[in-house]
PDB file of N, CA and C in Angstrom:
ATOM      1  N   UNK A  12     -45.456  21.503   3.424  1.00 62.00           N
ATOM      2  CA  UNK A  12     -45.988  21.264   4.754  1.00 62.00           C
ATOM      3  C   UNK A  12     -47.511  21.359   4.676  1.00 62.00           C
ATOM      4  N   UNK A  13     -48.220  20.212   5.011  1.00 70.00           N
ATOM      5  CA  UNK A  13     -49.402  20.342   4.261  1.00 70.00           C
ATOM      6  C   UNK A  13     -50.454  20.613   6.295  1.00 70.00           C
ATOM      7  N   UNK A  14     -49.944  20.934   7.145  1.00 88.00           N
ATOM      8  CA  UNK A  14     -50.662  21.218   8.163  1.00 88.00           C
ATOM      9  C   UNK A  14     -50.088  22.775   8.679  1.00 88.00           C
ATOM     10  N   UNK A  15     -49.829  23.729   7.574  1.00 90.00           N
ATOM     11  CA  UNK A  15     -49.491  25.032   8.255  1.00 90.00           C
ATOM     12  C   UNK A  15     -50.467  25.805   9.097  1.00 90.00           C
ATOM     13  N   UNK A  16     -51.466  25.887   8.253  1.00 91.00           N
ATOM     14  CA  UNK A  16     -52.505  26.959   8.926  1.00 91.00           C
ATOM     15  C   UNK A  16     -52.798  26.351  10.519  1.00 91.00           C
ATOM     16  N   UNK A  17     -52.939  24.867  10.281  1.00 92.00           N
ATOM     17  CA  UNK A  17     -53.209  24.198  11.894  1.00 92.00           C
ATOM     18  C   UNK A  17     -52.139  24.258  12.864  1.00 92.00           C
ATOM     19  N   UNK A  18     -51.203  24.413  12.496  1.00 93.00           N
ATOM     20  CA  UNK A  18     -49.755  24.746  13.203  1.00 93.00           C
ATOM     21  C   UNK A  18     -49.635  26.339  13.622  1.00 93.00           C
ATOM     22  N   UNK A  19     -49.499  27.157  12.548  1.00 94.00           N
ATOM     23  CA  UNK A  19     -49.630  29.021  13.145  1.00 94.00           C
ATOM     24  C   UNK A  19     -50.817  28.766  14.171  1.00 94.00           C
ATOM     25  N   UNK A  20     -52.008  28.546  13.858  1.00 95.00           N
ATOM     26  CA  UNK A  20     -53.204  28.744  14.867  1.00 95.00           C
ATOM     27  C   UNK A  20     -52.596  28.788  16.400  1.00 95.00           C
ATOM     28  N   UNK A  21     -51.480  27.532  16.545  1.00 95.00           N
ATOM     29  CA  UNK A  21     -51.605  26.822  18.020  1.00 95.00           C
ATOM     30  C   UNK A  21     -50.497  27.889  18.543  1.00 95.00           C
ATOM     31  N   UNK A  22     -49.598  28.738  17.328  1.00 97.00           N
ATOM     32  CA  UNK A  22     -48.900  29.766  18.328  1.00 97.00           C
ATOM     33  C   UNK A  22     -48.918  31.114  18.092  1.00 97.00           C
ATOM     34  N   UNK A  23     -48.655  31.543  18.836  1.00 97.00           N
ATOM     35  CA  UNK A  23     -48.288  33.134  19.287  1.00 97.00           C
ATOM     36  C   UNK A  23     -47.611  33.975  18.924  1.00 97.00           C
ATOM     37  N   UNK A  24     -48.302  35.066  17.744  1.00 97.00           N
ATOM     38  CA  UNK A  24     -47.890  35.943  16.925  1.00 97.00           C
ATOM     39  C   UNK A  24     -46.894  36.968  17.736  1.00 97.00           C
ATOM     40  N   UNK A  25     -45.816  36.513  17.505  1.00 96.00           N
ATOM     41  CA  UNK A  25     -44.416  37.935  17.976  1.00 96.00           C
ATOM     42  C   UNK A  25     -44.501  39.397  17.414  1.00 96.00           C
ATOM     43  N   UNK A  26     -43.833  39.162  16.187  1.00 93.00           N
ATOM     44  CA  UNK A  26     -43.187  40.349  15.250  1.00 93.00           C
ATOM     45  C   UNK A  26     -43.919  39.953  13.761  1.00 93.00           C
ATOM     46  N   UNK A  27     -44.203  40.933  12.901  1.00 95.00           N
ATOM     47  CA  UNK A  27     -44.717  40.746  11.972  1.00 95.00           C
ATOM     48  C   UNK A  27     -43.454  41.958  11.033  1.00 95.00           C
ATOM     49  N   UNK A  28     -42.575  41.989  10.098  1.00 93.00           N
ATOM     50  CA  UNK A  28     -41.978  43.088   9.072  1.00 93.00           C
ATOM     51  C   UNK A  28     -42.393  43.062   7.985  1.00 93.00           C
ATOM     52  N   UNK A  29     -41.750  43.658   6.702  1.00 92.00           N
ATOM     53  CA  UNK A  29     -41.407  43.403   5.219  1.00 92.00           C
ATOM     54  C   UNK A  29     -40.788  42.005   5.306  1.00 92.00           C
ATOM     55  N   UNK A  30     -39.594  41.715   5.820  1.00 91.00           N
ATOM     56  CA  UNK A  30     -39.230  40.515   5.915  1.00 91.00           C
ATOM     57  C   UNK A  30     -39.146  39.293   6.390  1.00 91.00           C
ATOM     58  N   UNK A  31     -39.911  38.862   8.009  1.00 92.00           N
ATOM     59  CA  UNK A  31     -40.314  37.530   8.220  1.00 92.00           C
ATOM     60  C   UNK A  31     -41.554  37.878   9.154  1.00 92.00           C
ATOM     61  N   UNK A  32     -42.135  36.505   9.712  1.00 94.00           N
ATOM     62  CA  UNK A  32     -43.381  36.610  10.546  1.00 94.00           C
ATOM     63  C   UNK A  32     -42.656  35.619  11.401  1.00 94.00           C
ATOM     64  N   UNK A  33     -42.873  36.301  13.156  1.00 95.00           N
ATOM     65  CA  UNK A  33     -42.728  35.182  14.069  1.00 95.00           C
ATOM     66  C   UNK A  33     -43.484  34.936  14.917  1.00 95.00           C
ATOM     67  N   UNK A  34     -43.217  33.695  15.444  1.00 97.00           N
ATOM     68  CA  UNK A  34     -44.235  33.118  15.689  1.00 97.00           C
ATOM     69  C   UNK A  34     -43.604  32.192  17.993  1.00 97.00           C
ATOM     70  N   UNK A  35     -44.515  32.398  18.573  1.00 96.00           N
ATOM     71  CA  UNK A  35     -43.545  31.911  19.656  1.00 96.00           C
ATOM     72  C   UNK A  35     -44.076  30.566  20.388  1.00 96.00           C
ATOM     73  N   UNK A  36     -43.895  29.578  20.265  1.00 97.00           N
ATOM     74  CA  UNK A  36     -44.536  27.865  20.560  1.00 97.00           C
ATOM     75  C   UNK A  36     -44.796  28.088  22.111  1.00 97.00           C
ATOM     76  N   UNK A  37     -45.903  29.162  22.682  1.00 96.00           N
ATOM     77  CA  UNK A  37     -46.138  28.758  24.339  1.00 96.00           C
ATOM     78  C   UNK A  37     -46.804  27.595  24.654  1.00 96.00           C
ATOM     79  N   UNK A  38     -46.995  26.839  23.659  1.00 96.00           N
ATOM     80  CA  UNK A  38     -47.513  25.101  24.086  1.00 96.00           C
ATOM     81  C   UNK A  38     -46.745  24.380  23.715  1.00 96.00           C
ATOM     82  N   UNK A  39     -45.777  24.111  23.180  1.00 95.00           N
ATOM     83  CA  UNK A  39     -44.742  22.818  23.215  1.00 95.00           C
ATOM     84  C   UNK A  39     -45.250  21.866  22.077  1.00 95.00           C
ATOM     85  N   UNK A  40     -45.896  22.763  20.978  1.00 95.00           N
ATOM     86  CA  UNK A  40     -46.066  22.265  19.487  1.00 95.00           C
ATOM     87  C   UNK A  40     -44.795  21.571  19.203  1.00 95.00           C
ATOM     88  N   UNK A  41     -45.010  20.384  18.832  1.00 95.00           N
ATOM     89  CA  UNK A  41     -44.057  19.198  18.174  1.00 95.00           C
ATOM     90  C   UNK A  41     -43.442  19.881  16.779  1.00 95.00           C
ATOM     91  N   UNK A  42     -41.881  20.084  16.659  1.00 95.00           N
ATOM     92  CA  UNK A  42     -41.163  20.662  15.778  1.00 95.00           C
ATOM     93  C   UNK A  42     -41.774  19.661  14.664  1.00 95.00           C
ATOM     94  N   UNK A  43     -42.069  19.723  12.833  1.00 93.00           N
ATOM     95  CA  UNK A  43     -42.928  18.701  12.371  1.00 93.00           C
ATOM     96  C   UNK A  43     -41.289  18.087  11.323  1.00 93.00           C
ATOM     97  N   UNK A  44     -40.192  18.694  11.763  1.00 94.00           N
ATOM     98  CA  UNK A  44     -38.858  18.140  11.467  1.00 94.00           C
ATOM     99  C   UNK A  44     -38.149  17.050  12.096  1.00 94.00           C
ATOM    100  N   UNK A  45     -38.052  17.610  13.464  1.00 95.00           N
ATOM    101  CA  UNK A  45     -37.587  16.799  14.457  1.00 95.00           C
ATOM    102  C   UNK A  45     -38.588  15.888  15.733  1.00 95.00           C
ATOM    103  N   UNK A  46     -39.702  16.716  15.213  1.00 95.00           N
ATOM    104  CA  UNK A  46     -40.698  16.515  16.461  1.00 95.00           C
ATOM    105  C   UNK A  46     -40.384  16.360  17.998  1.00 95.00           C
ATOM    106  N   UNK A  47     -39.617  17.387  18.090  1.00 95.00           N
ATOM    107  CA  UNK A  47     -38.752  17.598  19.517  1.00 95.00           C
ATOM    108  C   UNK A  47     -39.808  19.501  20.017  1.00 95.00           C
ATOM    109  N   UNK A  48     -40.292  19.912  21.106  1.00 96.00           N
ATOM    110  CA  UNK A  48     -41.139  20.972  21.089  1.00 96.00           C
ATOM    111  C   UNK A  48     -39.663  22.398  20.744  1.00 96.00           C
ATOM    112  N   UNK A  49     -40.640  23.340  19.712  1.00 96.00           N
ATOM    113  CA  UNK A  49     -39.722  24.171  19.165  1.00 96.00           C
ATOM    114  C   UNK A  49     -39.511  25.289  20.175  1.00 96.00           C
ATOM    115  N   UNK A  50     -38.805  26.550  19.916  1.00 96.00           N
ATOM    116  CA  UNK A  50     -39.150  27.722  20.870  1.00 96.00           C
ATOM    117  C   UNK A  50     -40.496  28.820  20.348  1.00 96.00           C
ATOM    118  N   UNK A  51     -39.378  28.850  18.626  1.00 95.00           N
ATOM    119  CA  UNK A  51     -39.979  29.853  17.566  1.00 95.00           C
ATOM    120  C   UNK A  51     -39.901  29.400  16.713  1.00 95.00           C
ATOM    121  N   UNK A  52     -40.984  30.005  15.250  1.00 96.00           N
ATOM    122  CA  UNK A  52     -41.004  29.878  14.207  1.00 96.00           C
ATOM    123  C   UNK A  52     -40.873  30.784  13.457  1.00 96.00           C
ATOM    124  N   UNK A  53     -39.833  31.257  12.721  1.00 94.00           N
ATOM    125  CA  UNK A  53     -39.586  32.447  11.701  1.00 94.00           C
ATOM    126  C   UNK A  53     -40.236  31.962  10.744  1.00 94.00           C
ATOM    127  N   UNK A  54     -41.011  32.895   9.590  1.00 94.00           N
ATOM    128  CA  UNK A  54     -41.745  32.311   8.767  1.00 94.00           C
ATOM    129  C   UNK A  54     -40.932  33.286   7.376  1.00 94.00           C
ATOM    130  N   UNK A  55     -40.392  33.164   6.604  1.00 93.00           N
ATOM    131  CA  UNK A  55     -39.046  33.990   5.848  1.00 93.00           C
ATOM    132  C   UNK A  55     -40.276  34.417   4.437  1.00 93.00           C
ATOM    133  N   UNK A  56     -40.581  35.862   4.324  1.00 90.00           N
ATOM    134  CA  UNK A  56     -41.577  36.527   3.471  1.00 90.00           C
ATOM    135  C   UNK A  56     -40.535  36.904   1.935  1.00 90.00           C
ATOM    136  N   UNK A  57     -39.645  36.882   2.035  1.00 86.00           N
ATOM    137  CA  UNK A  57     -38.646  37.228   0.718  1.00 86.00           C
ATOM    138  C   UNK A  57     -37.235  35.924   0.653  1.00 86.00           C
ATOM    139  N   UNK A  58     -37.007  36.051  -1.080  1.00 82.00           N
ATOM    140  CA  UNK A  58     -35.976  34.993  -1.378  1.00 82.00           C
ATOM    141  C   UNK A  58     -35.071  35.109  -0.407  1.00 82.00           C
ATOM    142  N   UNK A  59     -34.771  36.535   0.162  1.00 83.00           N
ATOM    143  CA  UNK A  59     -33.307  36.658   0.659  1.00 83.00           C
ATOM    144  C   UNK A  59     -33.288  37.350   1.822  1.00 83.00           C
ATOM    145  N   UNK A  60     -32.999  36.877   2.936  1.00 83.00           N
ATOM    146  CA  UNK A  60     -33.408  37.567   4.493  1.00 83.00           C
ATOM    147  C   UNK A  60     -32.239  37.137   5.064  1.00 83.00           C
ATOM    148  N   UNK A  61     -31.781  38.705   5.845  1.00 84.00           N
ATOM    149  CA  UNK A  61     -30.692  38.091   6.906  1.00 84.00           C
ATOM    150  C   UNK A  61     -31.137  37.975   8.047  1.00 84.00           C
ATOM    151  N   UNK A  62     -30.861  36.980   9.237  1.00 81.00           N
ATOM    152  CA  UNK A  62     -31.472  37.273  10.861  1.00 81.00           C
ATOM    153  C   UNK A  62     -30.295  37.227  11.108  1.00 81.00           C
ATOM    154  N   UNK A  63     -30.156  37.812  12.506  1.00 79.00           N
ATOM    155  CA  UNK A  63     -29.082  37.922  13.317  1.00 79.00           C
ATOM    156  C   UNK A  63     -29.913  37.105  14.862  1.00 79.00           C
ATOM    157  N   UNK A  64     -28.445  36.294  14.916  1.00 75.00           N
ATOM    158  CA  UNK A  64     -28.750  35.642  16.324  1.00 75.00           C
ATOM    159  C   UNK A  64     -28.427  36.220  17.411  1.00 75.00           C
ATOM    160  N   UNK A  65     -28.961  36.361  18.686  1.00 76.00           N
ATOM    161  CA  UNK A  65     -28.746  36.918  20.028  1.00 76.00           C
ATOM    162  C   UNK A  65     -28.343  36.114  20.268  1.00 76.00           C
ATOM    163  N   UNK A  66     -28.381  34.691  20.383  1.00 79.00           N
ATOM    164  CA  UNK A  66     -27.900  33.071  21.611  1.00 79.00           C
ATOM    165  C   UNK A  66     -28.189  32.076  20.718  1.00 79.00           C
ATOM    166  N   UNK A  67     -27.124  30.991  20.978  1.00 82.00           N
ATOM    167  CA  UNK A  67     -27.030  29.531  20.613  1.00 82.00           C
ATOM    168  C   UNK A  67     -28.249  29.357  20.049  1.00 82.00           C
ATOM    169  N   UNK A  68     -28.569  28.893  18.956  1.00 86.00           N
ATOM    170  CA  UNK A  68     -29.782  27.996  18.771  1.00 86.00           C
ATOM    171  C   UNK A  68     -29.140  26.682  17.763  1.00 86.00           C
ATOM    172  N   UNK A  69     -30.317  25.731  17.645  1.00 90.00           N
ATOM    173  CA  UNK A  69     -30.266  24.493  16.715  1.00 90.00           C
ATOM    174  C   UNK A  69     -31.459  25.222  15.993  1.00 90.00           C
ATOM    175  N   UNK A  70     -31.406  24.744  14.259  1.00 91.00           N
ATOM    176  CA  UNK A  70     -32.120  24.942  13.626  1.00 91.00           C
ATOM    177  C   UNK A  70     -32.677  24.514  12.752  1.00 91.00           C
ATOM    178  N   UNK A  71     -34.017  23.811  12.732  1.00 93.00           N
ATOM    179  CA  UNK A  71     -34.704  23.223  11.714  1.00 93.00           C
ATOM    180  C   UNK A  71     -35.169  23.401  10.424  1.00 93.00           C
ATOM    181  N   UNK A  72     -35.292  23.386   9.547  1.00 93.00           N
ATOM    182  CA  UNK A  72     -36.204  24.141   7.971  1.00 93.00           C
ATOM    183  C   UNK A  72     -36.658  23.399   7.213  1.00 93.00           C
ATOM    184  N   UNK A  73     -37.844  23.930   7.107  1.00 92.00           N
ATOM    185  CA  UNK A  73     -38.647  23.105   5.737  1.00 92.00           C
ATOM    186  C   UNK A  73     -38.977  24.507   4.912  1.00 92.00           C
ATOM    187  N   UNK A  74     -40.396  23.854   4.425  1.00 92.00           N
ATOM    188  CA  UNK A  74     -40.345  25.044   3.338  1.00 92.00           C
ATOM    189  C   UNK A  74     -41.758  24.415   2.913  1.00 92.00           C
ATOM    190  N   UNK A  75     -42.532  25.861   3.242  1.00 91.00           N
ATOM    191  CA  UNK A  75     -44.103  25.809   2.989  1.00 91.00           C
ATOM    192  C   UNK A  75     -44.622  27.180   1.631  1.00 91.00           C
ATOM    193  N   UNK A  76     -44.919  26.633   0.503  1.00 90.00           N
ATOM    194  CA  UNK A  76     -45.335  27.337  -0.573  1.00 90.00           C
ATOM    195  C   UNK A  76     -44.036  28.250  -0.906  1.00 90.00           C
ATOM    196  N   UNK A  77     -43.103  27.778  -0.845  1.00 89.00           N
ATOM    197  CA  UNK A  77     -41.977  28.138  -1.380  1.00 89.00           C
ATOM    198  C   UNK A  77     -41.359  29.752  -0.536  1.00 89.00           C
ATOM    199  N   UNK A  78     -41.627  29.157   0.996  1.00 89.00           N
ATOM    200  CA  UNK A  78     -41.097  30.035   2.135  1.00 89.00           C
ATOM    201  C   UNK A  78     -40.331  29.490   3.071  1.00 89.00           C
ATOM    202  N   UNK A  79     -39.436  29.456   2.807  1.00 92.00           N
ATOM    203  CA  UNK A  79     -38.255  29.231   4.061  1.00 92.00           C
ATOM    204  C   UNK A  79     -39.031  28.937   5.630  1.00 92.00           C
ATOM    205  N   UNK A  80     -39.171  27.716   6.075  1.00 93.00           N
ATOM    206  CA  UNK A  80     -39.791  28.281   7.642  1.00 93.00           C
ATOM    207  C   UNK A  80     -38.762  27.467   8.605  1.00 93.00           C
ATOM    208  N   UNK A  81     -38.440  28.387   9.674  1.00 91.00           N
ATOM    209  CA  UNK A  81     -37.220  28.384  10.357  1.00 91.00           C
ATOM    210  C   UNK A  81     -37.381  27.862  11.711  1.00 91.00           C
ATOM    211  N   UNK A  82     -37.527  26.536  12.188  1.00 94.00           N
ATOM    212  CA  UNK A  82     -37.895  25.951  13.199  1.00 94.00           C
ATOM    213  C   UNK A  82     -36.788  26.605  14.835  1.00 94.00           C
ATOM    214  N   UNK A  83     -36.603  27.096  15.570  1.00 92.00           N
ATOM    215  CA  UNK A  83     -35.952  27.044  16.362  1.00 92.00           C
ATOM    216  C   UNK A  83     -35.793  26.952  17.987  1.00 92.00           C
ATOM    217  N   UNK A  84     -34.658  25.988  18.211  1.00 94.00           N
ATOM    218  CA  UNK A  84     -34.680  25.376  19.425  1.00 94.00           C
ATOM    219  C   UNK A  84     -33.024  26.047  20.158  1.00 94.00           C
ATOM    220  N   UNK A  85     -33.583  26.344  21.501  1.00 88.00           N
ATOM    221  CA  UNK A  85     -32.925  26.902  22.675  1.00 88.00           C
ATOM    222  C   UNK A  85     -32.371  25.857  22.957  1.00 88.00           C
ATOM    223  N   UNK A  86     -30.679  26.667  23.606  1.00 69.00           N
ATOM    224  CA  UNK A  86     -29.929  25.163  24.443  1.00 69.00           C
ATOM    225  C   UNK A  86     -30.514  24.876  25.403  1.00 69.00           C
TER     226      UNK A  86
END
């Protein structure tokens, strides 16, 4: 993904752990998968991470410098 840094800039730092960075789209940044506007962006810091879902989502992924990044969209 060669426009990351310009993409984090435009959203809104959530949660930071050992294991992911999130991120929350309050402007309706174009998913760069689907280009449909995302909710959140999990950004996955280790090979092997579990998340647990609260509610329905659809889910996008690419993969920037060999990090899982976890596009996600609300019903």
């Amino acid at each position: 993904m060669e426009d990351f840094e310009q993409l984090v800039s435009s959203l809104t730092p959530r949660e930071e752990n050992d294991e992911i960075k999130l991120y929350q789209n309050t402007v309706s940044v174009a998913c760069p998968v689907c280009e449909e506007p995302f909710d959140d962006l999990v950004v996955c810091k280790n090979d092997e991470t579990s998340l647990e879902q609260i509610e329905p989502l659809d889910i996008c992924v690419t993969v920037h410098e060999g990090s899982p990044l976890l596009f996600t969209h609300k019903h």
